[in-house]
Tab-separated table of C-alpha atoms and ligand atoms in Angstrom:
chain	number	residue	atom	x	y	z
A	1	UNK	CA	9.805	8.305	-17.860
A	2	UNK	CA	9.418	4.750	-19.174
A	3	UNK	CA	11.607	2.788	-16.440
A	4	UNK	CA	8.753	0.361	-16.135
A	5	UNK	CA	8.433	-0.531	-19.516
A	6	UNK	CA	8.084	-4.611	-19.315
A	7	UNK	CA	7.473	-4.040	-15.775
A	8	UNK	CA	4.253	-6.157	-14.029
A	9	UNK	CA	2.821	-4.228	-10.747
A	10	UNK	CA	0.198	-4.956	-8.096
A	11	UNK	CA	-1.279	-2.348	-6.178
A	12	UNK	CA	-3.353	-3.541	-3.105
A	13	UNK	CA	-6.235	-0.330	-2.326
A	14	UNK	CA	-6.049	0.534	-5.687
A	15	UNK	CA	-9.574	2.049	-5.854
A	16	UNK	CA	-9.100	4.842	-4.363
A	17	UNK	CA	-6.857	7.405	-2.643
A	18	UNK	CA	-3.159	7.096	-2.708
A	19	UNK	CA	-3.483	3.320	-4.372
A	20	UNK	CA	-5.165	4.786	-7.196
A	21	UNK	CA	-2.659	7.628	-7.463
A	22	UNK	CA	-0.123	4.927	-7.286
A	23	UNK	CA	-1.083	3.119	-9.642
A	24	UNK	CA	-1.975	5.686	-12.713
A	25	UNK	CA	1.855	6.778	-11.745
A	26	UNK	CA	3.293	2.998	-12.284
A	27	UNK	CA	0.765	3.151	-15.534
A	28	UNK	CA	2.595	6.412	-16.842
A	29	UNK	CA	6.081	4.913	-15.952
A	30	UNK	CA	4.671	2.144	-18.487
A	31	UNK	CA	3.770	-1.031	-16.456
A	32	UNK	CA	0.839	-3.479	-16.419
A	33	UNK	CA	-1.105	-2.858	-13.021
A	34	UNK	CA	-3.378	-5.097	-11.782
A	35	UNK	CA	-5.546	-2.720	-9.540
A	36	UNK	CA	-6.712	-4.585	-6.134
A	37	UNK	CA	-9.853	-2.996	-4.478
A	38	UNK	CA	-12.684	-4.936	-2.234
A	39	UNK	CA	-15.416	-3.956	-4.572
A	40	UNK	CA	-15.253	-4.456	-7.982
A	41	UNK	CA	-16.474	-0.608	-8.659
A	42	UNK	CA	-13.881	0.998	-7.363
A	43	UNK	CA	-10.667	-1.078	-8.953
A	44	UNK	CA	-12.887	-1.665	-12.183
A	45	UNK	CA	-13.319	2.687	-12.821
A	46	UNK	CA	-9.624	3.302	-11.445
A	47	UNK	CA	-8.601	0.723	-14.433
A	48	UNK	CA	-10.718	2.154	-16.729
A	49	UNK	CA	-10.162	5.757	-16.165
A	50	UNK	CA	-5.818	4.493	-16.838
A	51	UNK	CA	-6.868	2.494	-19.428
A	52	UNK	CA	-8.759	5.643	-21.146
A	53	UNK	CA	-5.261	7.700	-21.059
A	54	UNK	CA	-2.699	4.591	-21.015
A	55	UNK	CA	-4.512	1.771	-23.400
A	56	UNK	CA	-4.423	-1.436	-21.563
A	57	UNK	CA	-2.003	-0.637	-19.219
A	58	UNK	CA	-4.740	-1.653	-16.261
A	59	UNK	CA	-6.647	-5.028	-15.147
A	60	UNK	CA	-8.953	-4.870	-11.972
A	61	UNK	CA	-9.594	-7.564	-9.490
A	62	UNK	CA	-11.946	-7.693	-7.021
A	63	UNK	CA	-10.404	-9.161	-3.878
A	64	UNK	CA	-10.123	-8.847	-0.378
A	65	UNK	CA	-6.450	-9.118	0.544
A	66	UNK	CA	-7.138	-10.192	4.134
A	67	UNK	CA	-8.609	-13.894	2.615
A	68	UNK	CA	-5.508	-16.228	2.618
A	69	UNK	CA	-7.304	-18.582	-0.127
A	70	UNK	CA	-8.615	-15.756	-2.404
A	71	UNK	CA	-5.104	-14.234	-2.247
A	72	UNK	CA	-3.861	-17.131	-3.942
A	73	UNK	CA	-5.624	-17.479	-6.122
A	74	UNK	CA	-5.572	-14.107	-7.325
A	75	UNK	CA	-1.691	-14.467	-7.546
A	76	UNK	CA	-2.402	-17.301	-10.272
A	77	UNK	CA	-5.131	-15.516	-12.058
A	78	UNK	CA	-2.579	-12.394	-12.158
A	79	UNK	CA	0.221	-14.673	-13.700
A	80	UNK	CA	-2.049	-16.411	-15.919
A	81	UNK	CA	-3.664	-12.973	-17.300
A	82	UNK	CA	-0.332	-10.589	-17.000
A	83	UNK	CA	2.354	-12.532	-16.061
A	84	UNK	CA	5.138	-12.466	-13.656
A	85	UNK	CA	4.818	-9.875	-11.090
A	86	UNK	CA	8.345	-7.779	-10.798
A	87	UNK	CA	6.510	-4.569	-8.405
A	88	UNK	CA	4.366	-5.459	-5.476
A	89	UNK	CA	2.442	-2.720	-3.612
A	90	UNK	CA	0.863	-3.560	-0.290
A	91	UNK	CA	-1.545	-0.005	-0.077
A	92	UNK	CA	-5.098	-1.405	1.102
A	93	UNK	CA	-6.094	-0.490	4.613
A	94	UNK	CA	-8.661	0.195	6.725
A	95	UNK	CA	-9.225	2.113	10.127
A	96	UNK	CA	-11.886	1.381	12.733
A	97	UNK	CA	-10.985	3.800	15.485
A	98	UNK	CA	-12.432	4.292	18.782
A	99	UNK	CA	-10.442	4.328	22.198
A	100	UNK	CA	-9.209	0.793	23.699
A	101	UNK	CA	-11.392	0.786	26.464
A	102	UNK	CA	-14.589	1.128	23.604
A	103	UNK	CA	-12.919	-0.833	20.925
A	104	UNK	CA	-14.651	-4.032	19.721
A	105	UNK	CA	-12.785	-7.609	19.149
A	106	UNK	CA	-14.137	-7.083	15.468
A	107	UNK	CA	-12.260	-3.758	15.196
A	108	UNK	CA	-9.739	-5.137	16.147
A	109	UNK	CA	-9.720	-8.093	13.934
A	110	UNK	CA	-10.668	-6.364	11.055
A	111	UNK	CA	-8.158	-4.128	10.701
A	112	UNK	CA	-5.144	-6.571	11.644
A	113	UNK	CA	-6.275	-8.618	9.417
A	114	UNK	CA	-6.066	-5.906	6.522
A	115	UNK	CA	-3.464	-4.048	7.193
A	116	UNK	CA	-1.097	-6.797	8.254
A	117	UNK	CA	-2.252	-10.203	7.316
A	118	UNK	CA	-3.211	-8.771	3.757
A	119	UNK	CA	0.446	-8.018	3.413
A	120	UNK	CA	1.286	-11.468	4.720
A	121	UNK	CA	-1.169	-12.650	2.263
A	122	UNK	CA	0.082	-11.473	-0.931
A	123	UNK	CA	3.759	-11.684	-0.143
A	124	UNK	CA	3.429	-15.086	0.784
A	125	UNK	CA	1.659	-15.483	-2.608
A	126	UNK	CA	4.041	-13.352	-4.759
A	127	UNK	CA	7.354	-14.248	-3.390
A	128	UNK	CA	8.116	-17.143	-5.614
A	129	UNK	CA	7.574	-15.201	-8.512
A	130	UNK	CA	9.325	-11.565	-7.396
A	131	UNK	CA	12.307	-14.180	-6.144
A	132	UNK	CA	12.762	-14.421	-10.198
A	133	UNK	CA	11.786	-11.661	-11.064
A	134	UNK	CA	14.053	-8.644	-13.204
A	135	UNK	CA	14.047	-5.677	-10.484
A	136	UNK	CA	11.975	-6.878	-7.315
A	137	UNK	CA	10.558	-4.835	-5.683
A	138	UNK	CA	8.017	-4.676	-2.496
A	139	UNK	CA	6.643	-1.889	-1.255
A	140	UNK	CA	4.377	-1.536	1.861
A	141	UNK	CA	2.285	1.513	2.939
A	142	UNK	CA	2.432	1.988	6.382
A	143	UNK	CA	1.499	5.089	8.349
A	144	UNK	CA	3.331	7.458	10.653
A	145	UNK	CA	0.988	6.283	13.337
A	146	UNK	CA	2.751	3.011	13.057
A	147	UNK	CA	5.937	4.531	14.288
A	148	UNK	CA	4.642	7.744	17.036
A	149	UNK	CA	1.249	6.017	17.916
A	150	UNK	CA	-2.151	7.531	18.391
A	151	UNK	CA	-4.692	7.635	20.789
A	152	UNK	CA	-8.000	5.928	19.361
A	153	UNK	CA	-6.097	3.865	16.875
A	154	UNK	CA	-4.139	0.666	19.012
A	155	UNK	CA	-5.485	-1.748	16.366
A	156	UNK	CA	-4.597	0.651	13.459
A	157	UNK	CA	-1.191	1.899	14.870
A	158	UNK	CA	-0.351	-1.805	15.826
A	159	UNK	CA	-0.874	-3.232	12.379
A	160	UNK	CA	1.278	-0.360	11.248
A	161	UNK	CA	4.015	-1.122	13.478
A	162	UNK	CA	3.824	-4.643	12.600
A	163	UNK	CA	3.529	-3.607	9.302
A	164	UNK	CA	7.113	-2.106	9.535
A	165	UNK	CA	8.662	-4.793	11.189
A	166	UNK	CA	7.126	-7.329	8.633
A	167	UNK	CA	9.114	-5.151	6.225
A	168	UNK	CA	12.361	-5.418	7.674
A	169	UNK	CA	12.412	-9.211	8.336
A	170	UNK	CA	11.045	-9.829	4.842
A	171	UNK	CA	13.787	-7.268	3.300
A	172	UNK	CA	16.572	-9.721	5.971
A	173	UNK	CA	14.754	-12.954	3.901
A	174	UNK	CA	14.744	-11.890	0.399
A	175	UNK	CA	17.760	-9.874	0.276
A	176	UNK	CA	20.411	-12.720	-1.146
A	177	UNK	CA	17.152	-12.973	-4.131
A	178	UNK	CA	17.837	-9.265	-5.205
A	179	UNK	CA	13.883	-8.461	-3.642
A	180	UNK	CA	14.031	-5.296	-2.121
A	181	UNK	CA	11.533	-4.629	0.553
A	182	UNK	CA	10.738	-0.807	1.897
A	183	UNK	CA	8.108	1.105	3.821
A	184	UNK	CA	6.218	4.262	3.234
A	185	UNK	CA	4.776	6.003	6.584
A	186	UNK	CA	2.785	8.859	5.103
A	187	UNK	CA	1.485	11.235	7.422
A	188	UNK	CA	-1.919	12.794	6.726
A	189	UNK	CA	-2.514	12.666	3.109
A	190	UNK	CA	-5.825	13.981	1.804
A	191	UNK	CA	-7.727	11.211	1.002
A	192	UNK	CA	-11.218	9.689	1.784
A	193	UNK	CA	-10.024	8.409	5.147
A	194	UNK	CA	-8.845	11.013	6.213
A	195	UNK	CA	-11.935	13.189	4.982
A	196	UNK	CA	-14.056	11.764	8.020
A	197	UNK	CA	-11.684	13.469	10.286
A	198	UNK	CA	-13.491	16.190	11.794
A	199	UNK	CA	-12.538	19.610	11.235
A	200	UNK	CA	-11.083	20.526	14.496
A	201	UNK	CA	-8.719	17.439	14.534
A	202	UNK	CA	-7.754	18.514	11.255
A	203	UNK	CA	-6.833	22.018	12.730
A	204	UNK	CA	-5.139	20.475	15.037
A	205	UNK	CA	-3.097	17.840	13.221
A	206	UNK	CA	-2.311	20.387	10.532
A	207	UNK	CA	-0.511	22.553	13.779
A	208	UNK	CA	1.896	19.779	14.277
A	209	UNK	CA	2.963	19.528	10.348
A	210	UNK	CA	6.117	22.101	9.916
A	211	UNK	CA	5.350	22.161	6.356
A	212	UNK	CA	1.650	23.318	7.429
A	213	UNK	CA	-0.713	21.164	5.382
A	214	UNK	CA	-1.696	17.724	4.693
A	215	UNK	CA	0.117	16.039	2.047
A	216	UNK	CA	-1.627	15.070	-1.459
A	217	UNK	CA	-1.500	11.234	-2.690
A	218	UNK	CA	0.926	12.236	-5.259
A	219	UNK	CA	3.312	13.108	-2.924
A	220	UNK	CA	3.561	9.010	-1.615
A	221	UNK	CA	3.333	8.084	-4.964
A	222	UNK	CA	6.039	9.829	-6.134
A	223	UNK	CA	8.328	8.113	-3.050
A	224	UNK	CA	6.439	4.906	-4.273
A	225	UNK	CA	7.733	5.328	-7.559
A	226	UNK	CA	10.943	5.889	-6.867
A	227	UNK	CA	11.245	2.514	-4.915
A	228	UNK	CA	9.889	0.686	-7.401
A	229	UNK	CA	12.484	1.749	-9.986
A	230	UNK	CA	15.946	0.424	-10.558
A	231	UNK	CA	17.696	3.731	-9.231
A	232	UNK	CA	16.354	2.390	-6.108
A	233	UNK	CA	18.356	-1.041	-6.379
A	234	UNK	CA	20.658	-0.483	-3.136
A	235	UNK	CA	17.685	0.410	-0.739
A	236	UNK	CA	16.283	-2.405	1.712
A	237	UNK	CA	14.497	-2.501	4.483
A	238	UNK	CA	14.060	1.209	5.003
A	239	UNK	CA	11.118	3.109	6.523
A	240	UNK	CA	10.375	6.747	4.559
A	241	UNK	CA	8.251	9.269	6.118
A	242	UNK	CA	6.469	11.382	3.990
A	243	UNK	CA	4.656	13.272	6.195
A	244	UNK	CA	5.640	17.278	6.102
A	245	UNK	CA	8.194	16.866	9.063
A	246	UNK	CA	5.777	15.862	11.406
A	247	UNK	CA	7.921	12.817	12.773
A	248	UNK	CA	11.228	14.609	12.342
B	1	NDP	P1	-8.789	4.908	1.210
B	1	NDP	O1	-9.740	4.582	2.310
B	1	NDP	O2	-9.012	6.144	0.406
B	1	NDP	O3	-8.717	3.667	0.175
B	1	NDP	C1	-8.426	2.393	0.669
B	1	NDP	C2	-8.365	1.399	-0.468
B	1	NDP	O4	-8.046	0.126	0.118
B	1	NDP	C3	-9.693	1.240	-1.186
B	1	NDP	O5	-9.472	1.059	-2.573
B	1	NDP	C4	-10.253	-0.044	-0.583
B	1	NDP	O6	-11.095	-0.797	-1.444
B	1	NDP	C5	-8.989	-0.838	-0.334
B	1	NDP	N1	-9.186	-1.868	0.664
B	1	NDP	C6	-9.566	-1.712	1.959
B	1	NDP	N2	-9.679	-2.915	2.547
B	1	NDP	C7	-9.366	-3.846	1.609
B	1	NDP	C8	-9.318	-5.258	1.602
B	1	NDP	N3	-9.608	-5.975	2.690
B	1	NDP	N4	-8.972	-5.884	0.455
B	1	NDP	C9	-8.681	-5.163	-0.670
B	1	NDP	N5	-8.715	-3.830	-0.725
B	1	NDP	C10	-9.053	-3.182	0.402
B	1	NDP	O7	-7.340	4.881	1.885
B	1	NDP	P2	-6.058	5.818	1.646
B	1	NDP	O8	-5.798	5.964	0.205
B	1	NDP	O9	-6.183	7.006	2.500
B	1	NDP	O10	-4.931	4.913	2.326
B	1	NDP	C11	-4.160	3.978	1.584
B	1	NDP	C12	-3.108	3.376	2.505
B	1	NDP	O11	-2.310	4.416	3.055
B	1	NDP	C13	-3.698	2.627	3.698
B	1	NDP	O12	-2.905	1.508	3.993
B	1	NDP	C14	-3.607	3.642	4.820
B	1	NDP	O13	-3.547	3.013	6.073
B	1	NDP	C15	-2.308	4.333	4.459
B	1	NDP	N6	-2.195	5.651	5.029
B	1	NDP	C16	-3.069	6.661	4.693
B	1	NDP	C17	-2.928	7.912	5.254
B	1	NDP	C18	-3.821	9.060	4.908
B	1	NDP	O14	-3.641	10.129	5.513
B	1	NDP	N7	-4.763	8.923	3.983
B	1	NDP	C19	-1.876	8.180	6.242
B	1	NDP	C20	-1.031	7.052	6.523
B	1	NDP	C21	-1.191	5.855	5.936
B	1	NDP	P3	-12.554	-0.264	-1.919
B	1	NDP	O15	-12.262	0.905	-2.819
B	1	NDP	O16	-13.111	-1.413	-2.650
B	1	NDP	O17	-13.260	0.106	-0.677
């Protein structure tokens, strides 16, 4: 499947986890990806590792999506290296849980500013571009949490949420430019954050999934994917669960 042959992608969190997964699928579908990770090991072996399979089809950047500045100029070093983005892919998050009456202003902060101000950050310093772009697209990973909540996670289920509704008004803005904008809310994919689960939450989270097991990162890639393409040219401002049922 070559329907993003010509096609330029970012994916934020691509170091790991479902932004890695994400991004070797946009890779085999035949676009550029510039691979976004806070540490310059993780994007810079994701890129390689497509690179060894797909030649050149990966570029890693170091940045942390949460700085406004560094955002920016990422978006200019990505133009200037790749070229005009058509597929944007706001995936990197972070959780720092802990019940409210524990949780820390910098836990807080931290993960706001990740999970919603890095979206803020690189659609504020993509739009012009996607605005002109063949087949806009933006994608943002959000979480079931976002939409049921969770005890121990008010910052992380509150970026989510925000997350969502960030989607829809930006979908409401750059509708009458062709941009779509969507959600993902995965449920409990196997990944490393949800590896520090401990077991018995895991026992008991997997108890609430009618499908009866956490999902794998190709299963949100996959729904990615399919956003991303131009089947998906009449879908805006939606909110997909992939999540085994558990929200249903
Ligand atoms: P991982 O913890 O496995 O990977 C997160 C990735 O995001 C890493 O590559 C990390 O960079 C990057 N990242 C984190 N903070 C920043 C930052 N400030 N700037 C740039 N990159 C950053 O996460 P998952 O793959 O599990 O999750 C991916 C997304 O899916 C997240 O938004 C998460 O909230 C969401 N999600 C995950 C679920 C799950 O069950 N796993 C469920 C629901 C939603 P580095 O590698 O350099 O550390």
């Amino acid at each position: 499947m070559q329907c993003f042959a010509n096609k330029i992608a970012v994916v934020t969190g691509g170091g790991r986890g479902i932004g890695q997964e994400i991004a070797r699928m946009l890779a085999a579908g035949g676009a550029k990806v510039a691979v976004v990770s806070r540490s310059e090991a993780s994007c810079g072996k994701v890129a390689e590792d497509i690179n060894a399979v797909y030649p050149s089809a990966a570029t890693a950047y170091a940045v942390d999506v949460a700085d406004h500045a560094a955002v920016l100029e990422l978006a200019k070093k990505i133009g200037e290296e790749l070229g005009p983005v058509n597929i944007l892919v706001n995936n990197a998050g972070v959780t720092r849980d802990g019940l409210l009456m524990r949780m820390k202003e910098d836990d807080w902060d931290t993960v706001l500013d990740t999970n919603l101000k890095g979206a803020f950050n690189t659609v504020k310093a993509f739009m012009r571009v996607l605005m002109k772009a063949e087949d806009p697209r933006i994608i943002n990973i959000a979480s079931v949490i976002g939409l049921i909540g969770n005890a121990g996670q008010t910052n992380y289920s509150a970026s989510k949420a925000g997350l969502i509704g960030f989607t829809k008004a930006v979908a409401r803005e750059l509708a009458g430019r062709a941009v779509t904008c969507n959600a993902v809310a995965p449920g409990f994919i196997t990944t490393d954050m949800t590896d520090e689960l401990p077991q018995t939450i895991k026992d008991a989270v997997i108890g609430k999934i009618p499908l009866g097991s956490f999902g794998e990162t190709r299963d949100i890639a996959e729904v990615v994917a399919f956003l991303a393409s131009p089947a998906a040219r009449y879908i805006t401002g939606q909110v997909i669960a992939v999540d085994g049922g558990m929200t249903m």
